[in-house]
């Protein structure tokens, strides 16, 4: 019997700094109901889906900063998502800012959860590859993820859910091949990947201009090289003075984009995904057990930065 997951990639348009959780959750619920109408098994939301992309500001007030984080999941404001999911029999993945207290200390993570069709959390991921900087720069826009989040401490787990093997990652993780390969070595069949990717934060124009190309390039190569579906779900549009690239898409294990949003607003794209589509790739060109040569890969885990060989005279 074919193993399929009908997935809805739920792109979000801009979220304003003063938008309430109730307003945002209302938008998420509308997309969930639309996905249910398409008989989706699963709907995937973007990174930091409950708020604006707050790391663009150097927020000093602790109470204001805390207001962007979730200290429980579900909480009073997000509980309707879980209730609606259980009522309609649809799962979801959700990116959010997570605040936990451990040993009397606040810990902050850029996180994502996977929720099954009964409204039960079956998996959690915390973002590993934090981009940007920790020091405030003299420019209008910041990218202060290193200031407002800790590096994720859960690794890159996968879960048996929805009849397949699913994993999650967040935004900048998609640019690192190790992200997909660690999940690929666990047999991942679908990666749910939320992102908020702005342009105009001080990078050279040459880099900003290529951001849309690079966005799809890394997800397509990750899908192909690990024979997995990749569901890349974006925040899009002009948000609080900055452009978010959007380009929400669903990518097959062949590396081909098979569905993509056409707008910069709230939009759902749907695809019935055959989880066995990656099998021919895993049996042949990306048969890891047959072709990989780990004795030659030691530098990947022994070294962080690049060290060129010494010059010869």
mmCIF file with all atom_site columns, C-alpha atoms in Angstrom, residues 144-290:
data_model
loop_
_atom_site.group_PDB
_atom_site.id
_atom_site.type_symbol
_atom_site.label_atom_id
_atom_site.label_alt_id
_atom_site.label_comp_id
_atom_site.label_asym_id
_atom_site.label_entity_id
_atom_site.label_seq_id
_atom_site.pdbx_PDB_ins_code
_atom_site.Cartn_x
_atom_site.Cartn_y
_atom_site.Cartn_z
_atom_site.occupancy
_atom_site.B_iso_or_equiv
_atom_site.pdbx_formal_charge
_atom_site.auth_seq_id
_atom_site.auth_comp_id
_atom_site.auth_asym_id
_atom_site.auth_atom_id
_atom_site.pdbx_PDB_model_num
ATOM 1   C CA . UNK A 1 144 ? 20.089 39.435 17.122 1.00 0.00 ? 144 UNK A CA 1
ATOM 2   C CA . UNK A 1 145 ? 19.286 35.739 17.298 1.00 0.00 ? 145 UNK A CA 1
ATOM 3   C CA . UNK A 1 146 ? 22.605 35.048 19.003 1.00 0.00 ? 146 UNK A CA 1
ATOM 4   C CA . UNK A 1 147 ? 21.592 37.586 21.657 1.00 0.00 ? 147 UNK A CA 1
ATOM 5   C CA . UNK A 1 148 ? 18.053 36.374 22.259 1.00 0.00 ? 148 UNK A CA 1
ATOM 6   C CA . UNK A 1 149 ? 18.426 32.591 21.857 1.00 0.00 ? 149 UNK A CA 1
ATOM 7   C CA . UNK A 1 150 ? 20.710 29.814 23.017 1.00 0.00 ? 150 UNK A CA 1
ATOM 8   C CA . UNK A 1 151 ? 22.013 27.194 20.609 1.00 0.00 ? 151 UNK A CA 1
ATOM 9   C CA . UNK A 1 152 ? 19.579 24.292 20.553 1.00 0.00 ? 152 UNK A CA 1
ATOM 10  C CA . UNK A 1 153 ? 20.421 21.378 22.825 1.00 0.00 ? 153 UNK A CA 1
ATOM 11  C CA . UNK A 1 154 ? 18.264 18.585 21.376 1.00 0.00 ? 154 UNK A CA 1
ATOM 12  C CA . UNK A 1 155 ? 20.287 17.730 18.269 1.00 0.00 ? 155 UNK A CA 1
ATOM 13  C CA . UNK A 1 156 ? 18.429 16.765 15.091 1.00 0.00 ? 156 UNK A CA 1
ATOM 14  C CA . UNK A 1 157 ? 15.954 14.060 16.183 1.00 0.00 ? 157 UNK A CA 1
ATOM 15  C CA . UNK A 1 158 ? 13.339 12.377 13.998 1.00 0.00 ? 158 UNK A CA 1
ATOM 16  C CA . UNK A 1 159 ? 9.998  10.892 14.985 1.00 0.00 ? 159 UNK A CA 1
ATOM 17  C CA . UNK A 1 160 ? 7.724  8.149  13.717 1.00 0.00 ? 160 UNK A CA 1
ATOM 18  C CA . UNK A 1 161 ? 4.503  10.003 13.026 1.00 0.00 ? 161 UNK A CA 1
ATOM 19  C CA . UNK A 1 162 ? 1.801  10.266 10.343 1.00 0.00 ? 162 UNK A CA 1
ATOM 20  C CA . UNK A 1 163 ? 2.876  6.869  8.980  1.00 0.00 ? 163 UNK A CA 1
ATOM 21  C CA . UNK A 1 164 ? 6.427  8.002  8.218  1.00 0.00 ? 164 UNK A CA 1
ATOM 22  C CA . UNK A 1 165 ? 9.655  9.322  9.717  1.00 0.00 ? 165 UNK A CA 1
ATOM 23  C CA . UNK A 1 166 ? 9.595  13.106 10.186 1.00 0.00 ? 166 UNK A CA 1
ATOM 24  C CA . UNK A 1 167 ? 12.185 15.640 11.281 1.00 0.00 ? 167 UNK A CA 1
ATOM 25  C CA . UNK A 1 168 ? 12.266 19.390 11.838 1.00 0.00 ? 168 UNK A CA 1
ATOM 26  C CA . UNK A 1 169 ? 14.735 22.218 11.453 1.00 0.00 ? 169 UNK A CA 1
ATOM 27  C CA . UNK A 1 170 ? 14.509 26.004 11.462 1.00 0.00 ? 170 UNK A CA 1
ATOM 28  C CA . UNK A 1 171 ? 15.580 28.738 9.032  1.00 0.00 ? 171 UNK A CA 1
ATOM 29  C CA . UNK A 1 172 ? 19.387 29.018 8.957  1.00 0.00 ? 172 UNK A CA 1
ATOM 30  C CA . UNK A 1 173 ? 19.662 25.285 9.671  1.00 0.00 ? 173 UNK A CA 1
ATOM 31  C CA . UNK A 1 174 ? 18.637 24.766 6.057  1.00 0.00 ? 174 UNK A CA 1
ATOM 32  C CA . UNK A 1 175 ? 21.928 26.227 4.803  1.00 0.00 ? 175 UNK A CA 1
ATOM 33  C CA . UNK A 1 176 ? 24.033 23.564 6.542  1.00 0.00 ? 176 UNK A CA 1
ATOM 34  C CA . UNK A 1 177 ? 24.274 20.137 4.875  1.00 0.00 ? 177 UNK A CA 1
ATOM 35  C CA . UNK A 1 178 ? 24.915 18.494 8.250  1.00 0.00 ? 178 UNK A CA 1
ATOM 36  C CA . UNK A 1 179 ? 21.327 19.332 9.227  1.00 0.00 ? 179 UNK A CA 1
ATOM 37  C CA . UNK A 1 180 ? 19.809 17.094 6.574  1.00 0.00 ? 180 UNK A CA 1
ATOM 38  C CA . UNK A 1 181 ? 22.492 14.408 6.740  1.00 0.00 ? 181 UNK A CA 1
ATOM 39  C CA . UNK A 1 182 ? 22.084 13.785 10.473 1.00 0.00 ? 182 UNK A CA 1
ATOM 40  C CA . UNK A 1 183 ? 18.357 13.303 9.902  1.00 0.00 ? 183 UNK A CA 1
ATOM 41  C CA . UNK A 1 184 ? 19.057 11.356 6.718  1.00 0.00 ? 184 UNK A CA 1
ATOM 42  C CA . UNK A 1 185 ? 21.161 8.913  8.724  1.00 0.00 ? 185 UNK A CA 1
ATOM 43  C CA . UNK A 1 186 ? 18.051 8.266  10.814 1.00 0.00 ? 186 UNK A CA 1
ATOM 44  C CA . UNK A 1 187 ? 15.963 7.484  7.735  1.00 0.00 ? 187 UNK A CA 1
ATOM 45  C CA . UNK A 1 188 ? 14.051 10.771 7.586  1.00 0.00 ? 188 UNK A CA 1
ATOM 46  C CA . UNK A 1 189 ? 11.319 10.896 4.952  1.00 0.00 ? 189 UNK A CA 1
ATOM 47  C CA . UNK A 1 190 ? 9.987  14.426 5.448  1.00 0.00 ? 190 UNK A CA 1
ATOM 48  C CA . UNK A 1 191 ? 11.649 17.525 6.929  1.00 0.00 ? 191 UNK A CA 1
ATOM 49  C CA . UNK A 1 192 ? 9.398  20.338 8.165  1.00 0.00 ? 192 UNK A CA 1
ATOM 50  C CA . UNK A 1 193 ? 11.345 23.586 7.902  1.00 0.00 ? 193 UNK A CA 1
ATOM 51  C CA . UNK A 1 194 ? 10.024 26.992 8.975  1.00 0.00 ? 194 UNK A CA 1
ATOM 52  C CA . UNK A 1 195 ? 11.897 30.206 8.226  1.00 0.00 ? 195 UNK A CA 1
ATOM 53  C CA . UNK A 1 196 ? 11.836 34.023 8.498  1.00 0.00 ? 196 UNK A CA 1
ATOM 54  C CA . UNK A 1 197 ? 14.397 35.329 6.016  1.00 0.00 ? 197 UNK A CA 1
ATOM 55  C CA . UNK A 1 198 ? 14.727 39.106 5.701  1.00 0.00 ? 198 UNK A CA 1
ATOM 56  C CA . UNK A 1 199 ? 16.724 41.121 3.238  1.00 0.00 ? 199 UNK A CA 1
ATOM 57  C CA . UNK A 1 200 ? 18.058 44.624 3.738  1.00 0.00 ? 200 UNK A CA 1
ATOM 58  C CA . UNK A 1 201 ? 19.768 44.088 7.096  1.00 0.00 ? 201 UNK A CA 1
ATOM 59  C CA . UNK A 1 202 ? 23.151 45.390 6.008  1.00 0.00 ? 202 UNK A CA 1
ATOM 60  C CA . UNK A 1 203 ? 24.396 42.657 3.678  1.00 0.00 ? 203 UNK A CA 1
ATOM 61  C CA . UNK A 1 204 ? 25.943 43.669 0.335  1.00 0.00 ? 204 UNK A CA 1
ATOM 62  C CA . UNK A 1 205 ? 23.397 43.996 -2.456 1.00 0.00 ? 205 UNK A CA 1
ATOM 63  C CA . UNK A 1 206 ? 25.017 41.057 -4.268 1.00 0.00 ? 206 UNK A CA 1
ATOM 64  C CA . UNK A 1 207 ? 24.047 38.776 -1.366 1.00 0.00 ? 207 UNK A CA 1
ATOM 65  C CA . UNK A 1 208 ? 20.551 40.205 -0.925 1.00 0.00 ? 208 UNK A CA 1
ATOM 66  C CA . UNK A 1 209 ? 19.865 39.805 -4.644 1.00 0.00 ? 209 UNK A CA 1
ATOM 67  C CA . UNK A 1 210 ? 20.774 36.121 -4.519 1.00 0.00 ? 210 UNK A CA 1
ATOM 68  C CA . UNK A 1 211 ? 18.832 35.345 -1.326 1.00 0.00 ? 211 UNK A CA 1
ATOM 69  C CA . UNK A 1 212 ? 15.787 33.889 -3.147 1.00 0.00 ? 212 UNK A CA 1
ATOM 70  C CA . UNK A 1 213 ? 18.037 31.683 -5.293 1.00 0.00 ? 213 UNK A CA 1
ATOM 71  C CA . UNK A 1 214 ? 20.065 30.468 -2.322 1.00 0.00 ? 214 UNK A CA 1
ATOM 72  C CA . UNK A 1 215 ? 16.885 29.827 -0.330 1.00 0.00 ? 215 UNK A CA 1
ATOM 73  C CA . UNK A 1 216 ? 15.635 27.208 -2.747 1.00 0.00 ? 216 UNK A CA 1
ATOM 74  C CA . UNK A 1 217 ? 19.100 25.924 -3.644 1.00 0.00 ? 217 UNK A CA 1
ATOM 75  C CA . UNK A 1 218 ? 19.905 24.678 -0.142 1.00 0.00 ? 218 UNK A CA 1
ATOM 76  C CA . UNK A 1 219 ? 16.503 23.071 0.447  1.00 0.00 ? 219 UNK A CA 1
ATOM 77  C CA . UNK A 1 220 ? 16.497 21.339 -2.931 1.00 0.00 ? 220 UNK A CA 1
ATOM 78  C CA . UNK A 1 221 ? 20.006 19.985 -2.484 1.00 0.00 ? 221 UNK A CA 1
ATOM 79  C CA . UNK A 1 222 ? 19.199 18.831 1.065  1.00 0.00 ? 222 UNK A CA 1
ATOM 80  C CA . UNK A 1 223 ? 16.124 16.994 -0.202 1.00 0.00 ? 223 UNK A CA 1
ATOM 81  C CA . UNK A 1 224 ? 17.932 15.302 -3.097 1.00 0.00 ? 224 UNK A CA 1
ATOM 82  C CA . UNK A 1 225 ? 21.111 14.351 -1.231 1.00 0.00 ? 225 UNK A CA 1
ATOM 83  C CA . UNK A 1 226 ? 19.082 12.727 1.555  1.00 0.00 ? 226 UNK A CA 1
ATOM 84  C CA . UNK A 1 227 ? 16.168 11.377 -0.497 1.00 0.00 ? 227 UNK A CA 1
ATOM 85  C CA . UNK A 1 228 ? 13.582 13.191 1.609  1.00 0.00 ? 228 UNK A CA 1
ATOM 86  C CA . UNK A 1 229 ? 10.642 15.521 1.205  1.00 0.00 ? 229 UNK A CA 1
ATOM 87  C CA . UNK A 1 230 ? 11.337 19.056 2.450  1.00 0.00 ? 230 UNK A CA 1
ATOM 88  C CA . UNK A 1 231 ? 8.473  21.383 3.358  1.00 0.00 ? 231 UNK A CA 1
ATOM 89  C CA . UNK A 1 232 ? 9.883  24.917 3.526  1.00 0.00 ? 232 UNK A CA 1
ATOM 90  C CA . UNK A 1 233 ? 7.400  27.336 5.105  1.00 0.00 ? 233 UNK A CA 1
ATOM 91  C CA . UNK A 1 234 ? 8.067  31.076 5.197  1.00 0.00 ? 234 UNK A CA 1
ATOM 92  C CA . UNK A 1 235 ? 7.050  34.320 6.763  1.00 0.00 ? 235 UNK A CA 1
ATOM 93  C CA . UNK A 1 236 ? 6.585  36.653 3.786  1.00 0.00 ? 236 UNK A CA 1
ATOM 94  C CA . UNK A 1 237 ? 5.967  40.240 2.816  1.00 0.00 ? 237 UNK A CA 1
ATOM 95  C CA . UNK A 1 238 ? 6.897  43.673 4.150  1.00 0.00 ? 238 UNK A CA 1
ATOM 96  C CA . UNK A 1 239 ? 7.051  43.267 7.929  1.00 0.00 ? 239 UNK A CA 1
ATOM 97  C CA . UNK A 1 240 ? 7.825  46.231 10.187 1.00 0.00 ? 240 UNK A CA 1
ATOM 98  C CA . UNK A 1 241 ? 9.950  47.941 7.553  1.00 0.00 ? 241 UNK A CA 1
ATOM 99  C CA . UNK A 1 242 ? 11.763 44.897 6.190  1.00 0.00 ? 242 UNK A CA 1
ATOM 100 C CA . UNK A 1 243 ? 11.101 42.535 3.305  1.00 0.00 ? 243 UNK A CA 1
ATOM 101 C CA . UNK A 1 244 ? 10.736 38.820 4.031  1.00 0.00 ? 244 UNK A CA 1
ATOM 102 C CA . UNK A 1 245 ? 11.467 36.666 1.000  1.00 0.00 ? 245 UNK A CA 1
ATOM 103 C CA . UNK A 1 246 ? 8.606  34.179 1.256  1.00 0.00 ? 246 UNK A CA 1
ATOM 104 C CA . UNK A 1 247 ? 8.925  31.420 -1.384 1.00 0.00 ? 247 UNK A CA 1
ATOM 105 C CA . UNK A 1 248 ? 7.150  28.761 0.667  1.00 0.00 ? 248 UNK A CA 1
ATOM 106 C CA . UNK A 1 249 ? 7.500  25.485 -1.195 1.00 0.00 ? 249 UNK A CA 1
ATOM 107 C CA . UNK A 1 250 ? 7.248  21.706 -1.064 1.00 0.00 ? 250 UNK A CA 1
ATOM 108 C CA . UNK A 1 251 ? 10.238 19.821 -2.472 1.00 0.00 ? 251 UNK A CA 1
ATOM 109 C CA . UNK A 1 252 ? 10.264 16.172 -3.544 1.00 0.00 ? 252 UNK A CA 1
ATOM 110 C CA . UNK A 1 253 ? 13.092 13.701 -2.810 1.00 0.00 ? 253 UNK A CA 1
ATOM 111 C CA . UNK A 1 254 ? 14.188 14.282 -6.400 1.00 0.00 ? 254 UNK A CA 1
ATOM 112 C CA . UNK A 1 255 ? 15.053 17.868 -5.459 1.00 0.00 ? 255 UNK A CA 1
ATOM 113 C CA . UNK A 1 256 ? 12.215 19.242 -7.590 1.00 0.00 ? 256 UNK A CA 1
ATOM 114 C CA . UNK A 1 257 ? 9.878  21.950 -6.307 1.00 0.00 ? 257 UNK A CA 1
ATOM 115 C CA . UNK A 1 258 ? 6.393  20.480 -6.708 1.00 0.00 ? 258 UNK A CA 1
ATOM 116 C CA . UNK A 1 259 ? 4.359  23.268 -5.052 1.00 0.00 ? 259 UNK A CA 1
ATOM 117 C CA . UNK A 1 260 ? 5.101  26.912 -4.279 1.00 0.00 ? 260 UNK A CA 1
ATOM 118 C CA . UNK A 1 261 ? 3.245  29.943 -2.951 1.00 0.00 ? 261 UNK A CA 1
ATOM 119 C CA . UNK A 1 262 ? 2.560  32.722 -5.424 1.00 0.00 ? 262 UNK A CA 1
ATOM 120 C CA . UNK A 1 263 ? 1.906  35.598 -3.007 1.00 0.00 ? 263 UNK A CA 1
ATOM 121 C CA . UNK A 1 264 ? 3.557  37.409 -0.111 1.00 0.00 ? 264 UNK A CA 1
ATOM 122 C CA . UNK A 1 265 ? 0.622  36.951 2.230  1.00 0.00 ? 265 UNK A CA 1
ATOM 123 C CA . UNK A 1 266 ? -1.176 34.210 4.140  1.00 0.00 ? 266 UNK A CA 1
ATOM 124 C CA . UNK A 1 267 ? -1.363 31.352 1.648  1.00 0.00 ? 267 UNK A CA 1
ATOM 125 C CA . UNK A 1 268 ? -1.656 27.579 1.723  1.00 0.00 ? 268 UNK A CA 1
ATOM 126 C CA . UNK A 1 269 ? -0.122 25.192 -0.804 1.00 0.00 ? 269 UNK A CA 1
ATOM 127 C CA . UNK A 1 270 ? -0.965 21.492 -0.633 1.00 0.00 ? 270 UNK A CA 1
ATOM 128 C CA . UNK A 1 271 ? 0.706  18.334 -1.899 1.00 0.00 ? 271 UNK A CA 1
ATOM 129 C CA . UNK A 1 272 ? -0.005 14.644 -1.475 1.00 0.00 ? 272 UNK A CA 1
ATOM 130 C CA . UNK A 1 273 ? 3.473  13.302 -0.728 1.00 0.00 ? 273 UNK A CA 1
ATOM 131 C CA . UNK A 1 274 ? 4.424  9.689  -1.456 1.00 0.00 ? 274 UNK A CA 1
ATOM 132 C CA . UNK A 1 275 ? 6.883  8.786  1.293  1.00 0.00 ? 275 UNK A CA 1
ATOM 133 C CA . UNK A 1 276 ? 8.260  5.933  -0.802 1.00 0.00 ? 276 UNK A CA 1
ATOM 134 C CA . UNK A 1 277 ? 9.352  8.319  -3.556 1.00 0.00 ? 277 UNK A CA 1
ATOM 135 C CA . UNK A 1 278 ? 12.790 8.540  -1.936 1.00 0.00 ? 278 UNK A CA 1
ATOM 136 C CA . UNK A 1 279 ? 13.308 4.758  -1.933 1.00 0.00 ? 279 UNK A CA 1
ATOM 137 C CA . UNK A 1 280 ? 15.017 4.518  -5.366 1.00 0.00 ? 280 UNK A CA 1
ATOM 138 C CA . UNK A 1 281 ? 17.507 7.217  -4.359 1.00 0.00 ? 281 UNK A CA 1
ATOM 139 C CA . UNK A 1 282 ? 18.214 5.541  -1.010 1.00 0.00 ? 282 UNK A CA 1
ATOM 140 C CA . UNK A 1 283 ? 18.709 2.204  -2.778 1.00 0.00 ? 283 UNK A CA 1
ATOM 141 C CA . UNK A 1 284 ? 21.121 3.543  -5.395 1.00 0.00 ? 284 UNK A CA 1
ATOM 142 C CA . UNK A 1 285 ? 23.087 6.776  -5.565 1.00 0.00 ? 285 UNK A CA 1
ATOM 143 C CA . UNK A 1 286 ? 22.427 7.730  -1.919 1.00 0.00 ? 286 UNK A CA 1
ATOM 144 C CA . UNK A 1 287 ? 22.699 4.255  -0.462 1.00 0.00 ? 287 UNK A CA 1
ATOM 145 C CA . UNK A 1 288 ? 24.575 5.466  2.594  1.00 0.00 ? 288 UNK A CA 1
ATOM 146 C CA . UNK A 1 289 ? 25.570 2.060  3.929  1.00 0.00 ? 289 UNK A CA 1
ATOM 147 C CA . UNK A 1 290 ? 27.080 1.074  0.584  1.00 0.00 ? 290 UNK A CA 1
#
